[in-house]
Coordinates of C-alpha atoms and ligand atoms in Angstrom, one line a residue:
M16 CA 110.8 139.2 111.2
S17 CA 112.2 137.3 114.1
V18 CA 113.7 134.2 112.7
T19 CA 114.7 131.6 115.3
S20 CA 117.9 129.6 115.2
A21 CA 115.9 126.5 114.4
V22 CA 114.5 128.2 111.3
E23 CA 118.0 129.3 110.3
R24 CA 119.4 125.8 110.8
W25 CA 116.6 124.4 108.7
L26 CA 117.3 126.9 105.9
D27 CA 121.0 126.2 106.0
E28 CA 120.3 122.5 105.6
A29 CA 117.9 123.0 102.7
A30 CA 120.4 125.3 100.9
E31 CA 123.3 122.9 101.6
L32 CA 121.4 120.1 99.9
T33 CA 119.8 121.9 97.0
R34 CA 122.6 124.5 96.3
P35 CA 120.5 127.5 95.0
A36 CA 122.1 130.4 93.2
K37 CA 120.3 132.8 95.6
V38 CA 118.0 132.8 98.5
L39 CA 115.0 135.1 98.6
W40 CA 112.8 135.7 101.6
C41 CA 109.1 136.2 100.9
D42 CA 107.1 138.8 102.8
G43 CA 103.6 138.0 101.4
S44 CA 103.1 141.6 100.1
P45 CA 101.0 142.4 97.1
A46 CA 104.1 144.1 95.6
E47 CA 105.9 140.7 95.9
Y48 CA 103.0 138.9 94.2
D49 CA 103.0 141.4 91.3
R50 CA 106.8 141.1 90.9
L51 CA 106.6 137.3 90.8
A52 CA 103.7 137.5 88.3
D53 CA 105.7 139.8 86.1
E54 CA 108.7 137.5 86.1
M55 CA 106.5 134.5 85.2
L56 CA 104.8 136.5 82.4
R57 CA 108.3 137.2 81.0
D58 CA 109.5 133.6 81.2
G59 CA 106.2 132.1 79.9
T60 CA 105.2 130.3 83.2
L61 CA 102.1 132.5 83.2
L62 CA 99.9 133.9 80.5
A63 CA 97.9 137.0 81.2
L64 CA 94.1 136.6 80.7
N65 CA 91.8 139.3 79.3
P66 CA 92.5 142.3 81.5
R67 CA 88.9 143.7 81.0
T68 CA 86.9 140.6 81.9
Y69 CA 89.5 138.7 84.0
P70 CA 91.6 141.4 85.6
G71 CA 94.6 140.1 87.6
C72 CA 94.0 136.6 86.2
Y73 CA 96.6 134.3 84.8
L74 CA 96.8 130.9 83.1
H75 CA 99.5 128.4 83.9
R76 CA 100.1 125.3 81.9
S77 CA 101.8 122.5 83.8
H78 CA 104.0 119.7 82.5
P79 CA 101.5 117.2 80.9
S80 CA 102.6 114.5 83.3
D81 CA 102.1 116.7 86.3
V82 CA 98.4 117.3 86.6
A83 CA 97.2 115.6 89.8
R84 CA 98.3 114.1 93.0
T85 CA 100.4 111.0 92.6
E86 CA 99.4 108.8 95.6
Q87 CA 101.8 106.0 94.6
L88 CA 104.7 108.5 95.1
T89 CA 103.4 109.8 98.4
F90 CA 104.9 108.3 101.6
I91 CA 104.6 108.6 105.4
C92 CA 108.0 108.1 106.8
T93 CA 107.5 107.2 110.4
W94 CA 110.1 105.4 112.5
A95 CA 107.8 102.4 113.0
R96 CA 106.0 101.0 109.9
E97 CA 102.9 100.3 112.0
D98 CA 102.5 103.9 112.8
A99 CA 101.9 104.7 109.1
G100 CA 99.4 101.8 108.9
P101 CA 98.3 99.6 106.0
T102 CA 96.6 102.4 104.0
N103 CA 99.7 104.5 103.6
N104 CA 102.9 104.0 101.6
W105 CA 105.7 103.8 104.0
M106 CA 109.4 104.2 103.9
P107 CA 111.9 104.4 106.8
P108 CA 112.9 108.0 107.3
A109 CA 116.6 107.4 106.5
D110 CA 115.7 105.6 103.3
G111 CA 113.4 108.4 102.3
K112 CA 116.1 111.0 102.8
V113 CA 118.6 109.0 100.7
R114 CA 116.1 108.4 97.9
A115 CA 114.7 111.9 97.7
G116 CA 118.0 113.4 98.6
A117 CA 119.4 112.0 95.4
F118 CA 116.8 114.0 93.4
L119 CA 117.2 117.1 95.6
R120 CA 121.0 117.2 95.6
S121 CA 121.9 120.5 93.7
S122 CA 118.4 120.6 92.3
M123 CA 118.3 124.4 92.8
R124 CA 121.6 125.0 91.1
G125 CA 121.3 128.3 89.1
R126 CA 117.8 128.8 90.5
T127 CA 116.3 130.9 93.3
M128 CA 115.3 129.3 96.6
Y129 CA 112.3 131.2 97.9
V130 CA 111.7 131.1 101.6
I131 CA 108.0 131.2 102.5
P132 CA 107.0 131.6 106.1
Y133 CA 103.3 130.9 106.2
L134 CA 100.5 130.6 108.7
M135 CA 97.7 128.0 108.5
G136 CA 94.7 129.5 110.2
P137 CA 93.5 133.0 110.9
A138 CA 95.9 135.5 112.6
G139 CA 95.4 135.4 116.3
S140 CA 93.8 132.0 116.6
P141 CA 95.1 129.6 119.2
M142 CA 94.7 126.9 116.6
S143 CA 96.8 128.5 113.9
R144 CA 100.1 126.9 113.0
T145 CA 103.3 128.1 111.4
G146 CA 105.2 126.6 108.4
V147 CA 108.4 127.5 106.7
M148 CA 108.7 126.1 103.3
V149 CA 111.3 126.6 100.6
T150 CA 110.7 126.1 96.9
D151 CA 112.4 126.9 93.6
S152 CA 109.0 127.5 91.8
A153 CA 107.7 131.0 91.5
Y154 CA 104.3 129.5 90.7
V155 CA 104.3 127.7 94.0
V156 CA 105.2 131.0 95.8
A157 CA 102.3 132.9 94.1
S158 CA 99.9 130.1 94.8
M159 CA 101.0 130.0 98.5
H160 CA 100.2 133.7 98.6
L161 CA 96.6 132.9 97.6
M162 CA 96.2 129.8 99.7
T163 CA 97.9 130.7 103.0
R164 CA 98.9 133.7 105.0
V165 CA 102.5 134.4 104.0
G166 CA 104.9 136.7 105.8
P167 CA 105.9 137.9 109.3
V168 CA 102.5 137.0 110.8
A169 CA 103.7 133.3 110.6
F170 CA 106.5 133.9 113.1
R171 CA 104.3 135.6 115.6
H172 CA 102.4 132.3 116.1
M173 CA 105.5 130.2 117.0
R174 CA 105.4 129.1 120.7
S175 CA 108.9 128.0 120.7
D176 CA 112.1 128.1 118.7
D177 CA 111.2 125.0 116.7
D178 CA 107.4 125.3 116.6
F179 CA 107.0 125.2 112.8
V180 CA 106.5 122.6 110.1
A181 CA 109.5 122.6 107.7
G182 CA 108.8 122.0 104.0
L183 CA 111.4 121.5 101.3
H184 CA 110.0 121.6 97.7
S185 CA 111.9 121.5 94.4
L186 CA 110.5 121.0 90.9
G187 CA 113.5 118.7 90.2
D188 CA 113.2 117.7 86.6
L189 CA 109.4 117.1 86.9
S190 CA 109.7 113.5 85.8
P191 CA 107.4 111.0 87.6
E192 CA 110.4 108.7 87.9
R193 CA 112.2 111.2 90.1
R194 CA 109.2 112.4 92.1
L195 CA 108.6 111.8 95.8
I196 CA 106.3 113.4 98.4
L197 CA 107.6 112.4 101.8
H198 CA 106.2 113.2 105.2
F199 CA 108.2 112.8 108.4
P200 CA 105.6 113.5 111.1
E201 CA 108.0 112.9 114.0
E202 CA 110.2 115.7 112.7
Q203 CA 107.3 117.9 111.5
L204 CA 109.1 117.8 108.1
I205 CA 108.0 117.5 104.5
W206 CA 110.1 116.8 101.4
S207 CA 108.5 117.1 98.0
V208 CA 110.4 116.8 94.7
G209 CA 109.5 116.4 91.1
S210 CA 106.1 118.0 90.9
G211 CA 104.6 121.5 90.8
Y212 CA 101.0 120.3 91.1
G213 CA 99.0 121.9 94.0
G214 CA 98.4 118.8 96.1
N215 CA 102.0 117.8 95.8
A216 CA 103.7 121.2 95.9
L217 CA 101.6 123.7 97.9
L218 CA 103.0 122.1 101.1
G219 CA 100.6 124.1 103.4
K220 CA 97.6 122.2 102.0
K221 CA 97.5 118.4 102.0
C222 CA 101.0 117.8 103.3
H223 CA 100.9 120.2 106.3
A224 CA 97.3 120.9 107.1
L225 CA 96.2 117.3 106.7
R226 CA 99.0 114.7 106.9
I227 CA 101.3 116.4 109.4
A228 CA 98.5 118.2 111.2
S229 CA 96.4 115.0 111.6
W230 CA 99.4 113.4 113.4
R231 CA 99.7 116.4 115.7
A232 CA 96.0 116.6 116.2
R233 CA 95.9 113.1 117.6
Q234 CA 98.7 113.8 120.1
E235 CA 97.0 117.0 121.2
G236 CA 93.4 115.9 121.2
W237 CA 91.9 117.8 118.2
L238 CA 90.9 116.9 114.6
A239 CA 92.5 117.9 111.2
E240 CA 89.9 116.8 108.6
H241 CA 89.3 116.9 104.9
M242 CA 86.1 118.9 105.4
L243 CA 84.4 122.0 104.1
I244 CA 82.8 124.4 106.6
I245 CA 79.5 126.0 105.9
G246 CA 76.9 128.1 107.8
V247 CA 73.3 127.4 107.0
E248 CA 71.0 130.3 107.7
D249 CA 67.3 129.7 108.2
P250 CA 64.5 132.2 107.5
A251 CA 64.7 133.5 111.1
G252 CA 68.4 134.4 110.6
R253 CA 69.7 131.6 112.8
V254 CA 73.0 130.1 111.5
T255 CA 73.9 126.4 112.0
Y256 CA 77.5 125.4 111.2
L257 CA 78.3 122.1 109.6
A258 CA 81.5 120.5 108.4
A259 CA 81.5 117.9 105.5
A260 CA 84.1 115.4 104.4
M261 CA 84.0 114.4 100.7
P262 CA 86.7 112.9 98.5
S263 CA 88.5 115.2 96.1
A264 CA 86.5 116.4 93.1
S265 CA 83.2 115.2 94.5
G266 CA 81.4 118.5 94.8
K267 CA 82.9 119.8 98.0
T268 CA 83.6 123.3 96.6
N269 CA 80.1 123.4 95.1
L270 CA 78.5 122.5 98.4
S271 CA 80.6 125.0 100.4
M272 CA 79.2 127.9 98.4
V273 CA 75.8 126.4 97.5
V274 CA 73.1 128.9 96.3
S275 CA 69.9 127.9 97.9
T276 CA 66.8 127.2 95.9
L277 CA 64.7 127.3 99.1
P278 CA 63.2 130.7 99.9
G279 CA 64.6 132.2 103.1
W280 CA 67.4 129.7 103.4
R281 CA 71.0 130.6 102.5
A282 CA 74.5 129.2 103.0
W283 CA 77.6 131.0 104.2
T284 CA 81.0 129.8 103.1
L285 CA 83.9 129.3 105.5
G286 CA 86.1 126.8 103.8
D287 CA 85.9 124.3 101.0
D288 CA 88.6 121.7 101.8
I289 CA 90.1 121.5 105.3
A290 CA 88.8 121.9 108.8
W291 CA 90.7 122.0 112.0
M292 CA 88.4 121.3 114.9
W293 CA 88.9 121.4 118.6
I294 CA 86.9 121.2 121.8
D295 CA 86.7 124.5 123.7
A296 CA 86.6 125.1 127.5
Q297 CA 82.8 124.7 127.4
G298 CA 83.0 121.4 125.6
Q299 CA 81.8 122.8 122.3
L300 CA 83.4 121.5 119.1
R301 CA 84.7 124.5 117.1
A302 CA 86.3 124.7 113.6
I303 CA 88.6 127.0 111.6
N304 CA 89.6 126.8 108.0
P305 CA 93.4 126.8 108.0
E306 CA 93.5 128.0 104.4
R307 CA 92.9 131.5 102.9
G308 CA 92.2 130.4 99.3
F309 CA 90.4 127.8 97.2
F310 CA 92.1 125.4 94.9
G311 CA 89.0 124.3 93.1
V312 CA 88.3 122.0 90.2
A313 CA 87.3 124.1 87.1
P314 CA 85.5 121.6 84.9
N315 CA 81.7 121.6 85.4
T316 CA 81.8 124.9 87.3
S317 CA 79.2 127.1 85.8
P318 CA 76.6 129.7 86.7
R319 CA 74.2 126.8 87.1
T320 CA 76.3 124.5 89.2
N321 CA 78.2 127.1 91.2
R322 CA 77.3 130.7 90.6
N323 CA 79.5 132.0 93.4
A324 CA 82.6 130.3 92.1
T325 CA 82.0 131.4 88.6
E326 CA 81.8 135.0 89.9
M327 CA 84.7 134.9 92.2
V328 CA 87.2 133.6 89.6
H329 CA 86.8 136.8 87.5
A330 CA 89.6 138.5 89.3
N331 CA 93.0 137.8 90.9
T332 CA 92.8 134.1 90.0
I333 CA 95.5 131.7 88.8
F334 CA 94.0 129.1 86.4
T335 CA 96.0 125.9 85.8
N336 CA 95.5 123.7 82.7
V337 CA 92.2 125.2 81.5
A338 CA 91.5 126.0 77.9
L339 CA 91.9 129.5 76.4
T340 CA 89.4 131.4 74.1
P341 CA 90.5 133.7 71.3
S342 CA 89.5 136.6 73.5
G343 CA 91.9 135.6 76.2
E344 CA 89.4 134.1 78.6
P345 CA 89.6 130.8 80.4
W346 CA 87.2 128.0 79.4
W347 CA 86.5 124.5 80.6
E348 CA 84.0 121.7 79.9
G349 CA 80.6 122.6 81.4
L350 CA 81.3 126.4 81.7
T351 CA 79.0 127.0 78.7
P352 CA 76.8 124.5 76.9
E353 CA 78.8 124.8 73.7
P354 CA 82.6 125.3 73.5
P355 CA 83.4 128.6 71.9
A356 CA 85.1 128.6 68.5
G357 CA 88.9 128.9 68.2
L358 CA 89.8 127.3 71.6
V359 CA 93.3 126.5 72.5
D360 CA 93.5 123.4 74.7
W361 CA 95.2 123.0 78.1
Q362 CA 98.5 122.1 76.5
G363 CA 98.5 125.2 74.2
Q364 CA 97.4 123.4 71.0
P365 CA 94.5 124.3 68.8
W366 CA 91.5 122.3 70.0
R367 CA 89.1 120.4 67.7
P368 CA 85.7 119.1 68.8
G369 CA 86.0 115.3 69.5
G370 CA 89.7 115.6 70.2
G371 CA 89.5 115.0 73.9
P372 CA 88.7 117.6 76.6
A373 CA 89.9 121.2 76.0
A374 CA 90.6 121.7 79.7
H375 CA 92.3 119.0 81.7
P376 CA 89.6 117.2 83.8
N377 CA 91.6 118.2 86.9
S378 CA 92.2 121.8 85.8
R379 CA 92.0 124.2 88.7
F380 CA 91.4 127.8 89.8
T381 CA 93.3 129.3 92.8
V382 CA 91.6 132.3 94.3
P383 CA 91.4 134.0 97.8
V384 CA 88.4 132.9 100.0
A385 CA 87.6 136.6 100.6
Q386 CA 86.5 136.9 97.0
C387 CA 83.7 134.4 97.3
P388 CA 80.3 136.2 97.2
S389 CA 78.9 133.9 99.9
V390 CA 81.9 134.2 102.3
A391 CA 80.8 134.2 105.9
P392 CA 81.5 137.5 107.7
N393 CA 83.1 135.6 110.5
W394 CA 85.2 133.2 108.4
E395 CA 88.4 134.4 109.9
D396 CA 87.2 134.5 113.5
P397 CA 90.2 133.3 115.5
Q398 CA 87.8 131.4 117.8
G399 CA 86.3 129.5 114.8
V400 CA 82.6 128.6 114.6
P401 CA 80.6 126.0 116.7
I402 CA 80.0 122.8 114.7
S403 CA 76.6 121.2 115.2
G404 CA 76.7 118.6 112.4
L405 CA 79.2 116.5 110.5
I406 CA 78.6 115.1 107.1
F407 CA 80.3 112.2 105.3
G408 CA 79.7 112.2 101.6
S409 CA 80.9 110.1 98.8
R410 CA 80.3 109.4 95.1
R411 CA 78.4 106.2 94.7
S412 CA 76.0 105.4 91.9
A413 CA 74.3 102.7 94.0
V414 CA 73.7 101.5 97.6
I415 CA 74.0 104.7 99.6
P416 CA 70.8 106.7 100.0
L417 CA 70.7 110.5 99.4
V418 CA 70.9 111.2 103.1
F419 CA 70.6 109.5 106.5
E420 CA 71.6 110.2 110.1
A421 CA 73.7 108.0 112.3
F422 CA 72.2 106.7 115.6
D423 CA 74.9 108.3 117.6
W424 CA 78.6 109.3 117.5
R425 CA 79.9 105.8 117.6
H426 CA 77.7 104.7 114.7
G427 CA 78.6 107.9 112.8
V428 CA 82.3 107.1 113.2
F429 CA 81.6 103.6 111.8
L430 CA 79.7 105.1 108.8
G431 CA 82.7 107.4 108.1
S432 CA 85.2 104.5 108.4
A433 CA 83.1 102.4 106.0
M434 CA 82.9 105.1 103.3
S435 CA 83.9 104.2 99.8
T436 CA 83.8 106.3 96.6
E437 CA 84.3 106.3 92.9
T438 CA 87.7 107.7 92.0
T439 CA 88.0 111.1 90.2
A440 CA 90.6 113.0 88.1
A441 CA 92.1 114.6 91.2
I442 CA 94.4 111.6 91.4
T443 CA 96.5 110.0 88.8
G444 CA 95.0 106.7 87.8
T445 CA 91.7 105.2 86.6
V446 CA 88.6 107.3 87.1
G447 CA 85.4 105.7 88.3
L448 CA 86.7 102.7 90.3
V449 CA 85.1 102.2 93.7
R450 CA 87.6 102.3 96.5
R451 CA 87.5 102.6 100.2
D452 CA 88.0 106.2 101.4
P453 CA 87.2 106.4 105.1
M454 CA 86.2 109.9 106.1
A455 CA 87.6 111.1 102.7
M456 CA 90.9 110.9 104.5
L457 CA 92.5 107.8 102.8
P458 CA 95.1 109.9 100.9
F459 CA 95.5 112.4 103.7
C460 CA 95.8 110.7 107.0
G461 CA 99.3 111.0 108.3
Y462 CA 99.2 107.9 110.5
N463 CA 97.7 104.5 111.0
M464 CA 94.0 104.8 110.2
A465 CA 93.1 102.3 112.9
D466 CA 94.5 104.8 115.4
Y467 CA 92.6 107.5 113.5
F468 CA 89.3 105.7 114.1
A469 CA 90.2 105.3 117.7
H470 CA 91.0 109.0 118.0
W471 CA 87.6 109.8 116.5
L472 CA 85.8 107.4 118.9
T473 CA 87.4 109.0 122.0
T474 CA 86.7 112.5 120.7
G475 CA 82.9 112.3 120.7
P476 CA 82.4 111.6 124.4
R477 CA 84.6 114.6 125.2
I478 CA 82.2 117.0 123.4
A479 CA 79.3 118.3 125.6
T480 CA 76.8 117.9 122.8
P481 CA 78.4 115.9 120.1
P482 CA 77.5 117.0 116.5
R483 CA 74.9 114.8 114.7
I484 CA 76.6 112.8 112.0
F485 CA 75.0 112.5 108.6
R486 CA 75.9 110.4 105.5
V487 CA 75.1 111.8 102.0
N488 CA 75.4 110.7 98.4
W489 CA 74.3 113.1 95.7
F490 CA 75.4 110.6 93.0
R491 CA 72.9 107.7 93.2
R492 CA 71.5 106.7 89.8
D493 CA 68.5 104.9 88.5
A494 CA 68.5 101.7 86.3
D495 CA 69.0 103.9 83.2
G496 CA 72.0 105.7 84.7
R497 CA 70.2 108.9 85.4
F498 CA 70.9 110.8 88.7
L499 CA 68.1 110.3 91.1
W500 CA 68.7 113.7 92.8
P501 CA 69.2 117.0 91.0
G502 CA 72.0 118.1 93.3
Y503 CA 73.7 121.5 93.4
G504 CA 71.4 124.3 94.7
E505 CA 68.7 121.6 95.5
N506 CA 71.1 120.2 98.1
M507 CA 70.0 123.0 100.4
R508 CA 66.9 120.9 100.9
V509 CA 69.0 118.2 102.4
L510 CA 71.0 120.7 104.5
R511 CA 67.7 122.0 105.8
W512 CA 66.6 118.6 106.9
M513 CA 69.9 118.2 108.8
V514 CA 69.4 121.6 110.5
E515 CA 65.9 120.6 111.5
R516 CA 67.2 117.2 112.8
I517 CA 69.7 119.0 114.9
R518 CA 67.0 121.2 116.3
G519 CA 64.8 118.1 116.9
S520 CA 62.0 119.1 114.6
A521 CA 62.4 116.9 111.4
D522 CA 60.9 113.5 110.9
A523 CA 62.8 110.4 110.1
V524 CA 62.3 106.6 110.0
E525 CA 64.5 104.2 111.8
T526 CA 66.2 101.8 109.3
P527 CA 68.9 99.2 109.8
I528 CA 71.5 101.8 108.6
G529 CA 70.3 104.9 110.5
W530 CA 67.6 107.5 110.4
V531 CA 66.3 108.2 106.9
P532 CA 64.0 111.2 106.2
T533 CA 60.4 110.5 105.8
P534 CA 59.4 111.6 102.3
A535 CA 57.4 114.5 103.8
A536 CA 60.3 115.7 106.0
L537 CA 62.4 116.5 102.9
D538 CA 61.1 119.7 101.3
T539 CA 60.7 118.8 97.6
S540 CA 58.3 121.6 96.7
G541 CA 58.7 122.9 93.2
L542 CA 61.0 120.0 92.2
D543 CA 60.3 117.8 89.3
L544 CA 60.7 114.7 91.4
G545 CA 57.9 112.1 91.8
P546 CA 57.3 110.0 95.0
A547 CA 58.8 106.9 93.3
Q548 CA 62.0 108.7 92.5
L549 CA 62.3 110.2 95.9
A550 CA 61.7 106.8 97.4
A551 CA 64.4 105.3 95.2
A552 CA 66.9 108.1 96.2
L553 CA 66.2 107.3 99.9
R554 CA 65.9 103.6 99.7
C555 CA 68.0 101.3 101.9
D556 CA 68.3 98.1 99.9
R557 CA 69.0 95.2 102.3
G558 CA 70.6 93.0 99.7
E559 CA 72.8 95.7 98.3
W560 CA 73.9 96.7 101.8
L561 CA 74.7 93.2 102.9
A562 CA 76.8 92.7 99.7
A563 CA 78.6 96.0 100.2
L564 CA 79.4 95.2 103.8
R565 CA 81.1 92.0 102.8
D566 CA 84.2 93.7 101.5
L567 CA 84.5 95.8 104.6
D568 CA 85.7 92.7 106.5
A569 CA 88.8 92.5 104.4
F570 CA 89.4 96.2 104.7
Y571 CA 89.1 96.2 108.5
A572 CA 91.1 93.0 108.7
G573 CA 94.1 94.8 107.1
F574 CA 94.4 96.8 110.4
G575 CA 94.8 93.7 112.5
P576 CA 94.4 94.0 116.3
R577 CA 94.8 97.8 116.1
L578 CA 91.3 98.2 114.7
P579 CA 89.1 99.5 117.6
A580 CA 86.7 96.8 118.7
S581 CA 83.8 99.2 118.5
I582 CA 84.2 99.5 114.7
A583 CA 83.9 95.7 114.2
E584 CA 81.0 95.5 116.7
T585 CA 79.1 98.3 114.9
L586 CA 79.6 96.4 111.6
A587 CA 78.2 93.2 113.3
E588 CA 75.2 95.2 114.7
T589 CA 74.5 96.7 111.3
R590 CA 74.5 93.2 109.7
R591 CA 72.2 91.9 112.4
R592 CA 69.8 94.8 111.9
L593 CA 69.8 94.2 108.2
R594 CA 69.1 90.5 108.5
D595 CA 66.4 91.1 111.2
S596 CA 64.6 93.6 109.0
A597 CA 64.0 90.8 106.5
R598 CA 62.2 88.7 109.0
R599 CA 59.8 91.5 110.0
Ligands
SAT610 O1 94.6 117.8 94.3 S1 94.6 118.5 95.6 O2 95.1 117.6 96.6 O3 95.5 119.7 95.6 C1 93.0 119.0 96.0 C2 92.3 117.7 96.3 O4 92.4 116.8 95.5 O5 91.5 117.7 97.2
MN611 MN1 90.7 118.1 99.0

């Protein structure tokens, strides 16, 4: 490996602070992965699962207070507070280093510091970026093996001595009181201490590929987004690529590998969480998935909800905080209709029905993308795939119709900026609260979101044919609390409508909020779904919308004069259209 002097300096600094007993370079090889797994089996960090039905699979149980992202302990440490913006926690960089430095000082004493050079993005892609992270957690190293491209390939993508994102991670004492996840975008630097949880500790993922990358993307004119990438193939074999932003634990992984219920239509998986998108020389928007693994939510994953995921996690998978059956197999709520007898819960205790969930609601599987049965043959194409449509989806039991299309790019950016969602177990805190989550990036945007909206607004006009922008909500309910739309494989019907809109062949009606499918344009053949229910799923309720828009004013006001005028204007236009529609 050719290690630059800037990398060496960074490693010296990290070792100086954390004082490890030894330093071990990772090469990303299968032998290294097996060695780490053996060590973790010996010290109890991992349990081997049934080698016959789950070969190469392990169970990891985390500290019970370390099971999700902790947003209140996540900070953007820019020099100027306004550059982090009102939606991020902020700390001056020097303060961050003093506070986290106290937890990191000698935190690796007696432990090994693993050095992980990793690449985000396919080998050979002009978009791929290098990171060098250190950690004292073997579980993090093994997970990085699955989630990123570890090893010498990372150094081959550096364009200069210091062209890498530096990441320092230490488990510390795992106490939330001594936990901090800090981002220094101006220094391309991440410090994370006190957590071994994926979103806090696998620094290539949210910290690098979203928070630091989004900052970089704005400077360089591209987009780093919390989006899955999918190819939708029609009966003639034509594939249309879409990227979709959805909040954590809201069905993104399921949609990325959806099994179609429509004859002749199928979906190809390219990524389930992050998309890096840029405009090529022809003016086409293209996307790569910077990751090489899935870190998916286990509960409710089943042959019915996600057949591909259920199949792909039968080998070479690390499960975290799932339950264990007496035959050494993983189990989680929803995997089978009835829990098997003799379960051990996610904390290793005998489980009794009625005694709370057996698997933690945010329990996860970590598995290579290549194992997905629906993986696209071109998923690692260094040039990415052309994107024709963008989807913003959230979890709302009311207000938001199943699907509608923005009038144009500017309107679509407004719809993304106005998104709100019901919170899930992927973050520490109350589940089910409605909160704003613009573009599903609220927890992941590494800079002021007003500037982020502005960046989106200027990106569209640079694209020769800007992607159509769609808004979806699989989670709308009727008065009795029942879901109006069956979801899962049936979502292909909605994807089909989008593809046909992109091609100019599907019908829609103009409403104050955008283009909504005519009932006949959405293929519902074979579904047990009457016209009244479909109408309810697609309905734009003027009163509900006007009420929902009310609280947007306060949200936008928080950005002050930095909010692009176009966002406020589009909000005003939307109100006007809603009010006018009452008079007609
Ligand atoms: O929890 S993670 O941030 O690792 C994954 C997610 O929430 O999207
Ligand atoms: Mn995510």
